[in-house]
mmCIF file of C-alpha atoms in Angstrom:
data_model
loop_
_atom_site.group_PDB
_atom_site.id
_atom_site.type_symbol
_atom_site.label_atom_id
_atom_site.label_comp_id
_atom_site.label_asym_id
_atom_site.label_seq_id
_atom_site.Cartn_x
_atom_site.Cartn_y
_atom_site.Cartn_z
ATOM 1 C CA UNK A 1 -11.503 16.020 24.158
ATOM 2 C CA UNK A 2 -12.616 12.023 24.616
ATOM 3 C CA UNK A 3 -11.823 11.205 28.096
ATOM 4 C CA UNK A 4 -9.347 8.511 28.472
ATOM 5 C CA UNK A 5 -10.751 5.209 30.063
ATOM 6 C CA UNK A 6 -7.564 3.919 31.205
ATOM 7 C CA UNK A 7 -5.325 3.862 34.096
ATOM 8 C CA UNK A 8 -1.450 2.861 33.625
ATOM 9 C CA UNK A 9 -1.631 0.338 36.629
ATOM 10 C CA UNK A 10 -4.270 -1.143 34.605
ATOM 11 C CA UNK A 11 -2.692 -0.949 31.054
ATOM 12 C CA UNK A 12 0.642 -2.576 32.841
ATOM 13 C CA UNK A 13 -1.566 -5.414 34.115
ATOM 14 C CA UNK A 14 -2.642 -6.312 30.816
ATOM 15 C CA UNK A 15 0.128 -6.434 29.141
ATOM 16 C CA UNK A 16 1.486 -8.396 31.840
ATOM 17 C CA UNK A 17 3.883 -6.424 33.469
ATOM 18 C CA UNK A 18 6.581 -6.202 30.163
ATOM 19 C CA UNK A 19 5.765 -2.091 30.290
ATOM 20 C CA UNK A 20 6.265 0.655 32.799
ATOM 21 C CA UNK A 21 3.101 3.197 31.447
ATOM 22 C CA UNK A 22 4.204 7.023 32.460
ATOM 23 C CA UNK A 23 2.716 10.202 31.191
ATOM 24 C CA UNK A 24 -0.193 10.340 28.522
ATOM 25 C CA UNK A 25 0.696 11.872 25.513
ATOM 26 C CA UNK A 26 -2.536 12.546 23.462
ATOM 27 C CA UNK A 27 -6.049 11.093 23.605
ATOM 28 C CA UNK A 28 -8.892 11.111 20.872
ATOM 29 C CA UNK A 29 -11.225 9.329 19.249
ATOM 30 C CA UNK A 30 -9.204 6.892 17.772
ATOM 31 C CA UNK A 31 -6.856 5.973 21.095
ATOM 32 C CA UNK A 32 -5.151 7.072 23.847
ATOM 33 C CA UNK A 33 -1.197 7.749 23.458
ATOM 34 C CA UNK A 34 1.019 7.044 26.828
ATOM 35 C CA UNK A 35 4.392 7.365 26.896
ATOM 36 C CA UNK A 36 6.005 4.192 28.027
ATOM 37 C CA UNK A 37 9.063 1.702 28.649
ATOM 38 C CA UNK A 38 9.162 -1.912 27.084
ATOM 39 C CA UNK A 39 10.973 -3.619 29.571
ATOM 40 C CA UNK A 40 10.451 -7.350 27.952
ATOM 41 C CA UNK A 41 9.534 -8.566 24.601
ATOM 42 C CA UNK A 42 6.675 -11.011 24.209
ATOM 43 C CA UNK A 43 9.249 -13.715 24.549
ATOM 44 C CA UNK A 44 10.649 -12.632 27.435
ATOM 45 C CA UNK A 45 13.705 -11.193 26.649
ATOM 46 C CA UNK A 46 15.059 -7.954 28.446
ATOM 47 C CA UNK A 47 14.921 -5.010 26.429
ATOM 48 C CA UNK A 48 14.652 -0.926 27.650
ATOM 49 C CA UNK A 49 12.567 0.411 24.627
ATOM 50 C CA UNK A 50 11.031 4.224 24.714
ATOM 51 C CA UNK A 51 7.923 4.062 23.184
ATOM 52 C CA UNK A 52 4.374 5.759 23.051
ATOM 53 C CA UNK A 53 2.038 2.986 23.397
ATOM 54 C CA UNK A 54 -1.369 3.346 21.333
ATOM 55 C CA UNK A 55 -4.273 1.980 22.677
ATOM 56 C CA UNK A 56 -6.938 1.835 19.999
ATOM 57 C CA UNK A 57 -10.517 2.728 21.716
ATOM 58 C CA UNK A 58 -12.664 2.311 18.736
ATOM 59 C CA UNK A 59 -12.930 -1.220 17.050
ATOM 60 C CA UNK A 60 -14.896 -0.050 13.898
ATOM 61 C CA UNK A 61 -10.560 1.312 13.026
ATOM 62 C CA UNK A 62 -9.621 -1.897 12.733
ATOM 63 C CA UNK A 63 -9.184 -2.390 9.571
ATOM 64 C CA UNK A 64 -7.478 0.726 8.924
ATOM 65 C CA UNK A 65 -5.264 0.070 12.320
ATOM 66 C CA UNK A 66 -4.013 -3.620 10.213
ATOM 67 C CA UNK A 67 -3.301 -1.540 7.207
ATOM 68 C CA UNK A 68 -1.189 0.550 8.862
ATOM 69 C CA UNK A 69 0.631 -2.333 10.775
ATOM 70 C CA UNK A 70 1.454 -3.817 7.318
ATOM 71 C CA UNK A 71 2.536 -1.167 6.144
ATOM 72 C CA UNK A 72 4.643 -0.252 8.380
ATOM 73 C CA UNK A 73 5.983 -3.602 9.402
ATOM 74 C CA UNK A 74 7.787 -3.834 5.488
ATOM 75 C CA UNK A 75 9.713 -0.181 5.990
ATOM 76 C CA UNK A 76 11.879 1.256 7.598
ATOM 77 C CA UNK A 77 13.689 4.979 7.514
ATOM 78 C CA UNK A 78 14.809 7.364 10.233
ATOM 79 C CA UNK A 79 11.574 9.812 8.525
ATOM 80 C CA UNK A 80 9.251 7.706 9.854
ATOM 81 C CA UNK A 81 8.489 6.152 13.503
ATOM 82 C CA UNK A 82 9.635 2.678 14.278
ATOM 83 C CA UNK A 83 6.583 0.162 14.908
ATOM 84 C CA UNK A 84 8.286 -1.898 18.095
ATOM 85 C CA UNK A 85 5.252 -4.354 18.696
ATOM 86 C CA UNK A 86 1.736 -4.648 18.270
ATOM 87 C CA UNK A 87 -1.044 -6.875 19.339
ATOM 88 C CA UNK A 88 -4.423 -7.219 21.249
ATOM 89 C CA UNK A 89 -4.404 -6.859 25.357
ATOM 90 C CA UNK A 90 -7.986 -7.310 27.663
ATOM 91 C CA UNK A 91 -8.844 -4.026 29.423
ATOM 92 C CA UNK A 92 -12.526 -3.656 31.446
ATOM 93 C CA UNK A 93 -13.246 -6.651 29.388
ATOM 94 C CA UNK A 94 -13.231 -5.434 26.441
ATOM 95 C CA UNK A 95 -10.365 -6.923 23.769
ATOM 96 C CA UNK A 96 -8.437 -3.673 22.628
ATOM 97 C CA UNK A 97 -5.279 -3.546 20.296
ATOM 98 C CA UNK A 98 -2.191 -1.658 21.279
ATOM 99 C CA UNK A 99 0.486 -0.899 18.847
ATOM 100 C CA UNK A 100 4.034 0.051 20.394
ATOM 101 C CA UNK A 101 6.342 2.767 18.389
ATOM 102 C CA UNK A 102 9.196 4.118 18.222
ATOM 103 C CA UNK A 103 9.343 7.493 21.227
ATOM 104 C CA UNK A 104 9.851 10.218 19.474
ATOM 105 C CA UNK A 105 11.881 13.055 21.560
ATOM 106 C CA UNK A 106 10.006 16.460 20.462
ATOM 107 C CA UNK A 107 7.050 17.702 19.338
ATOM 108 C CA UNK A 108 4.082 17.460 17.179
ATOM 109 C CA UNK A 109 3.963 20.403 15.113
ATOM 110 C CA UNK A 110 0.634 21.535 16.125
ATOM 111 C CA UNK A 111 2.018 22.059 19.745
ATOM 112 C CA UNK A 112 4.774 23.454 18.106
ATOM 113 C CA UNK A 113 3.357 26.309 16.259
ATOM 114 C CA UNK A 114 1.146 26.808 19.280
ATOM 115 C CA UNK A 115 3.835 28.757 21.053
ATOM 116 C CA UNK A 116 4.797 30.563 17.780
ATOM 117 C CA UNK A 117 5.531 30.310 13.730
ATOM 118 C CA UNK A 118 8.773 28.803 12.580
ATOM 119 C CA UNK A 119 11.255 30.444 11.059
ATOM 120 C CA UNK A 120 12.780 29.150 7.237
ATOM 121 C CA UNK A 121 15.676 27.582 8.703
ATOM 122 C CA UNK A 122 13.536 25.507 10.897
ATOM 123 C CA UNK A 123 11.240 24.440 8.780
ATOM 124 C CA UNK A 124 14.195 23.718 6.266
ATOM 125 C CA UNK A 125 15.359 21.367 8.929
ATOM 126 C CA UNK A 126 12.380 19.686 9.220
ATOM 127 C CA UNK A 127 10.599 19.175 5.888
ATOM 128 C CA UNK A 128 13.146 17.257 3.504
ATOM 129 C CA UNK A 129 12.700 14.448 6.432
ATOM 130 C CA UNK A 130 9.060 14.110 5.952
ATOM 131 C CA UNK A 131 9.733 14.515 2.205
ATOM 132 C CA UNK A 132 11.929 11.545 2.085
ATOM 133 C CA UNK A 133 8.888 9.500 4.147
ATOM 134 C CA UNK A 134 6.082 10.401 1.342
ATOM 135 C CA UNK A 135 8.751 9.421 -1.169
ATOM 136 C CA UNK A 136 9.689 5.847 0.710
ATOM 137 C CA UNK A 137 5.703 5.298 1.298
ATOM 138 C CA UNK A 138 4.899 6.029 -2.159
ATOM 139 C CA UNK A 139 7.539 3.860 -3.378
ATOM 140 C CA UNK A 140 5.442 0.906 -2.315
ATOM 141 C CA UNK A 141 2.390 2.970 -4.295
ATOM 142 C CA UNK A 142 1.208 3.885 -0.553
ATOM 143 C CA UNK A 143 -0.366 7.244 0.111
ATOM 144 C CA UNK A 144 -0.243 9.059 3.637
ATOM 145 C CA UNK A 145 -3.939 11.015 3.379
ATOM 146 C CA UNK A 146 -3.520 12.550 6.367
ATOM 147 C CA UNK A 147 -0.454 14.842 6.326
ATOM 148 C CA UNK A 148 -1.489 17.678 8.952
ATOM 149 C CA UNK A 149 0.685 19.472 11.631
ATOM 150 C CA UNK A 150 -0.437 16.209 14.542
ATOM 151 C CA UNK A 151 1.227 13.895 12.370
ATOM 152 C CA UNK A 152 4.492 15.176 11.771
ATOM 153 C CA UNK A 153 6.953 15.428 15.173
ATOM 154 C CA UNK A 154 9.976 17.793 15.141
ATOM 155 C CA UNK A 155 12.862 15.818 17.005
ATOM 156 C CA UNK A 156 14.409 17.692 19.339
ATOM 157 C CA UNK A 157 17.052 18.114 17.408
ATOM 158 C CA UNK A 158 14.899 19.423 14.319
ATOM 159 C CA UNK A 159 14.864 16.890 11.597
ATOM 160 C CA UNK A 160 11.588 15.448 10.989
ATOM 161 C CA UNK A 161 9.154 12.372 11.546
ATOM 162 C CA UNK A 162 5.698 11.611 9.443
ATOM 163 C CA UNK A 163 4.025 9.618 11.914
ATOM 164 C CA UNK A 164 0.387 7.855 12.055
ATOM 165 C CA UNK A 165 -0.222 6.003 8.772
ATOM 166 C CA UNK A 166 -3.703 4.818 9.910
ATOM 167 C CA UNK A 167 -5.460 6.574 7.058
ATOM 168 C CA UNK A 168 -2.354 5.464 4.344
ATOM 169 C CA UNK A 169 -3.967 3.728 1.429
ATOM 170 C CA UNK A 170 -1.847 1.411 -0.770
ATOM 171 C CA UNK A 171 -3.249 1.881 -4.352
ATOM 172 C CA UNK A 172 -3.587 -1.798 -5.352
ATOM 173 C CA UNK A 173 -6.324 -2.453 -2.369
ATOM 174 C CA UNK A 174 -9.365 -1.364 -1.788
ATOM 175 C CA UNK A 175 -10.513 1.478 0.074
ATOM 176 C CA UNK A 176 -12.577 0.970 3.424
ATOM 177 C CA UNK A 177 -13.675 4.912 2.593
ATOM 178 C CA UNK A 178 -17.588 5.228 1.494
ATOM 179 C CA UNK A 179 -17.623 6.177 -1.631
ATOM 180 C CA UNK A 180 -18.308 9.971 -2.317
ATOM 181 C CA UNK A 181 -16.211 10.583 1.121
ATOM 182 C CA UNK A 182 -13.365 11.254 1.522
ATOM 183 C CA UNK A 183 -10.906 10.498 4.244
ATOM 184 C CA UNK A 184 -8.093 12.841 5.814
ATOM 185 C CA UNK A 185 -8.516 16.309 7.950
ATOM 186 C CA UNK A 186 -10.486 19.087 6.523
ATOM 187 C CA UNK A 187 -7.895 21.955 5.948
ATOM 188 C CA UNK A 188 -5.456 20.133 4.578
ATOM 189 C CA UNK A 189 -6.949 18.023 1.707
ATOM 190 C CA UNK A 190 -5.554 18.283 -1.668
ATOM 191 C CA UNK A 191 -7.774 19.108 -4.538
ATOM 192 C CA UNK A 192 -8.144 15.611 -5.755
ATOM 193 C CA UNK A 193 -8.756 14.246 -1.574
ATOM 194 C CA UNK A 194 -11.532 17.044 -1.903
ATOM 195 C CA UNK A 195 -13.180 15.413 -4.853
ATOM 196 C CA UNK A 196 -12.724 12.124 -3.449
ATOM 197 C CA UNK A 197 -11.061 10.784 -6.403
ATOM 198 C CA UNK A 198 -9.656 7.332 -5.837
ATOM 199 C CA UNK A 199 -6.613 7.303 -7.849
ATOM 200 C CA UNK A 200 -4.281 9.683 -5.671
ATOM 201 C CA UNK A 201 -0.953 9.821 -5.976
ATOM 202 C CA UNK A 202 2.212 10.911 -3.754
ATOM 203 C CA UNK A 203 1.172 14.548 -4.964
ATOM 204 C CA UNK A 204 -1.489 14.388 -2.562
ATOM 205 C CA UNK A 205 0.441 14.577 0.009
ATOM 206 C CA UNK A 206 3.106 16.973 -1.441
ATOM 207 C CA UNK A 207 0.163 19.578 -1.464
ATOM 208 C CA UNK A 208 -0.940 19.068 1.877
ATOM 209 C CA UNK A 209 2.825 19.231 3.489
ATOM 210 C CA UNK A 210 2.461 22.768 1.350
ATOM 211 C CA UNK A 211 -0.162 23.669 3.898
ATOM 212 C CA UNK A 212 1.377 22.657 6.773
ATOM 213 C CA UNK A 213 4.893 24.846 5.823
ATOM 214 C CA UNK A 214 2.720 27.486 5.247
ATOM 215 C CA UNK A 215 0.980 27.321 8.365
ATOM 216 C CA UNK A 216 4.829 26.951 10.111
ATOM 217 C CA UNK A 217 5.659 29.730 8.743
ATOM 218 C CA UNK A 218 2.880 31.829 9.261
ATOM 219 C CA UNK A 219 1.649 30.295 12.776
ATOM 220 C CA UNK A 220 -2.499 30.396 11.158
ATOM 221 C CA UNK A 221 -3.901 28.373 8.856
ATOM 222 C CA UNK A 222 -3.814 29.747 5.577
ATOM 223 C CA UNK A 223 -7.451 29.862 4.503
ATOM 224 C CA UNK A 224 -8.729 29.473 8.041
ATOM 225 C CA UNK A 225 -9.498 25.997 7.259
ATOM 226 C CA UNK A 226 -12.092 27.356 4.190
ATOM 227 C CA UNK A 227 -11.322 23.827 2.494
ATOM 228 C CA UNK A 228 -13.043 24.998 -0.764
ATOM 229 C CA UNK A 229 -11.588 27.499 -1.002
ATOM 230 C CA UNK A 230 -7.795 25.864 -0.435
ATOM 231 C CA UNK A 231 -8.929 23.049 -3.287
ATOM 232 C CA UNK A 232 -10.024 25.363 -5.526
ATOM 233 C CA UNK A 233 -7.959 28.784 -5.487
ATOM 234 C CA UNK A 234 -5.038 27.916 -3.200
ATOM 235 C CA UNK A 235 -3.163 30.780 -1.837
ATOM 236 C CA UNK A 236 0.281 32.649 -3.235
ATOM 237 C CA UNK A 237 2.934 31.970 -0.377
ATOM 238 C CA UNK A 238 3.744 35.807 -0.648
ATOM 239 C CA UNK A 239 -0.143 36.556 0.510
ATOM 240 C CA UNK A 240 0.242 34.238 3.690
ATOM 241 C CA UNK A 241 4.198 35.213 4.590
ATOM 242 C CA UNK A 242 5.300 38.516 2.782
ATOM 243 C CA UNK A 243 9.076 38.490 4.069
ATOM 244 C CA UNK A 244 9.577 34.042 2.662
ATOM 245 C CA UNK A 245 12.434 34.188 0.731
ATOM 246 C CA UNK A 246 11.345 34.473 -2.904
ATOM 247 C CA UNK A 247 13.114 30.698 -3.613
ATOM 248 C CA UNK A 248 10.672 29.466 -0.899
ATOM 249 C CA UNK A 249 7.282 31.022 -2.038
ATOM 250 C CA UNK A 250 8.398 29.831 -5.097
ATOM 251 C CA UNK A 251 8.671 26.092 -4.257
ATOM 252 C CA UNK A 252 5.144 26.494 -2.259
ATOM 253 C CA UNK A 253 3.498 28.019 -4.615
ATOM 254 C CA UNK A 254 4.473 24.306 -6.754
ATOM 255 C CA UNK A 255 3.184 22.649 -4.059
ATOM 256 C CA UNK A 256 0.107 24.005 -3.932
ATOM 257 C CA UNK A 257 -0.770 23.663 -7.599
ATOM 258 C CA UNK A 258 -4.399 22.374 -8.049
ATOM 259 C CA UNK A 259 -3.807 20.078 -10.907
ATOM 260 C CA UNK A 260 -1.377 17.003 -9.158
ATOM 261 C CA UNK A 261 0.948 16.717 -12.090
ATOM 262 C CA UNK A 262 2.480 20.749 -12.028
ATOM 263 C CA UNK A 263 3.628 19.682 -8.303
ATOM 264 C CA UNK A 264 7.148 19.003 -7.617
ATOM 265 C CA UNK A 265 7.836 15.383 -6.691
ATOM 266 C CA UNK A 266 9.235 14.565 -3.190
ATOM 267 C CA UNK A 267 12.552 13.597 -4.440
ATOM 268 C CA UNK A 268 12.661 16.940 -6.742
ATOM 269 C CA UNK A 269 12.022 18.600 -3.348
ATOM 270 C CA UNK A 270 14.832 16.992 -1.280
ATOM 271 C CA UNK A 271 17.131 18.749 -3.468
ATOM 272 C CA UNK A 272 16.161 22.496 -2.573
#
């Protein structure tokens, strides 16, 4: 794991006193996550906002770091996390842009499934949420990419939160990916992500929330992150969890269709 360069005396300093930094939450090679307290808005005014405070470590993200800001500053749904401020700070010289959202009380699901699998009901709570997200993202033709058990939180009250839309694509611009690549996390790319097709769709991420359940449910990936494999000759639900109700397999086995179109749409999926 990257270390983390930063100190919260420091990170308070820069941003001139208007947050109280606590714990860290996560730290890669994108940023450092800390959660923290706005205690003043830029223009002054008294405010007592959780948030976890991003701190973006690698400049060559920038552009994807703006796309998310825009396209997060024009929605807004209790599915996906709040963006509360954003903007650029000086730390050890260097100029480094911070992004304040929404605190979300819970989990990611990776640490979630790291103390065991998650039973139907639980899952039921939290996956219509992060449906309703991909279907409010893709209403303004934007597509998530990146749908994998770090960027979805469990509340602690077990709805759901799709966070981290720093890899989101909106289909009118243009992509900052190479072409021939491919962005997103191996082991969770849908067929067409895999093939690095440009023209993806909310189905894209329908699959790879498909994954994710499964991997709820089951507490292991389901084809041990074999990504070929998962684009190509997805698994039955009933092969990864034999007890799944039948009406469950059933809707996973959609979801994990190769060709895009035989997937059920994120509204169709609400209604189970």
């Amino acid at each position: 794991m990257p270390a983390n360069p930063f100190e919260p005396a420091q990170i308070e300093a820069a941003l001139g006193g208007r947050y109280r930094v606590g714990i860290e939450l996560r730290v890669g090679g994108q940023g450092a996550v800390f959660k923290a307290t706005r205690m003043k808005t830029e223009d002054g005014k008294a405010v007592a906002d959780e948030v976890a405070l991003k701190l973006h470590l690698d400049p060559r993200q920038d552009v994807r770091v703006e796309r998310e800001i825009r396209a997060m500053e024009g929605l807004s749904h209790h599915a996906l996390a709040r963006l509360v401020e954003h903007g650029f700070c000086e730390l050890s010289g260097v100029r480094t842009r911070y992004i304040a959202w929404e605190f979300i009380e819970g989990q990611a699901l990776d640490q979630r499934i790291s103390s065991g699998s998650l039973n139907v009901i639980e899952v039921a709570d939290f996956a219509p949420d992060v449906c309703a997200a991909i279907q409010v993202i893709w209403s303004k033709r934007i597509v998530h990419r990146d749908i994998n058990p770090r960027n979805v939180m469990m509340r602690s009250r077990g709805s759901g939160v799709l966070i981290d839309l720093g890899g989101a694509r909106h289909l009118d611009e243009t992509s900052v990916t190479a072409a021939g690549a491919t962005f997103g996390t191996h082991g969770y790319l849908s067929p067409e992500q895999y093939r690095a097709e440009r023209a993806l769709t909310s189905a894209s991420d329908i699959f790879s929330l498909g994954v994710v359940i499964l991997q709820c449910l089951s507490r292991s990936h389901p084809t041990t992150f074999d990504q070929l494999r998962l684009a190509t000759s997805p698994p039955r639900a009933v092969d990864v969890v034999p007890n799944a109700p039948k009406a469950v397999a059933s809707v996973l086995d959609r979801m994990l269709q190769v060709r895009a179109a035989f997937r059920p749409t994120a509204a169709e999926l609400q209604q189970y």
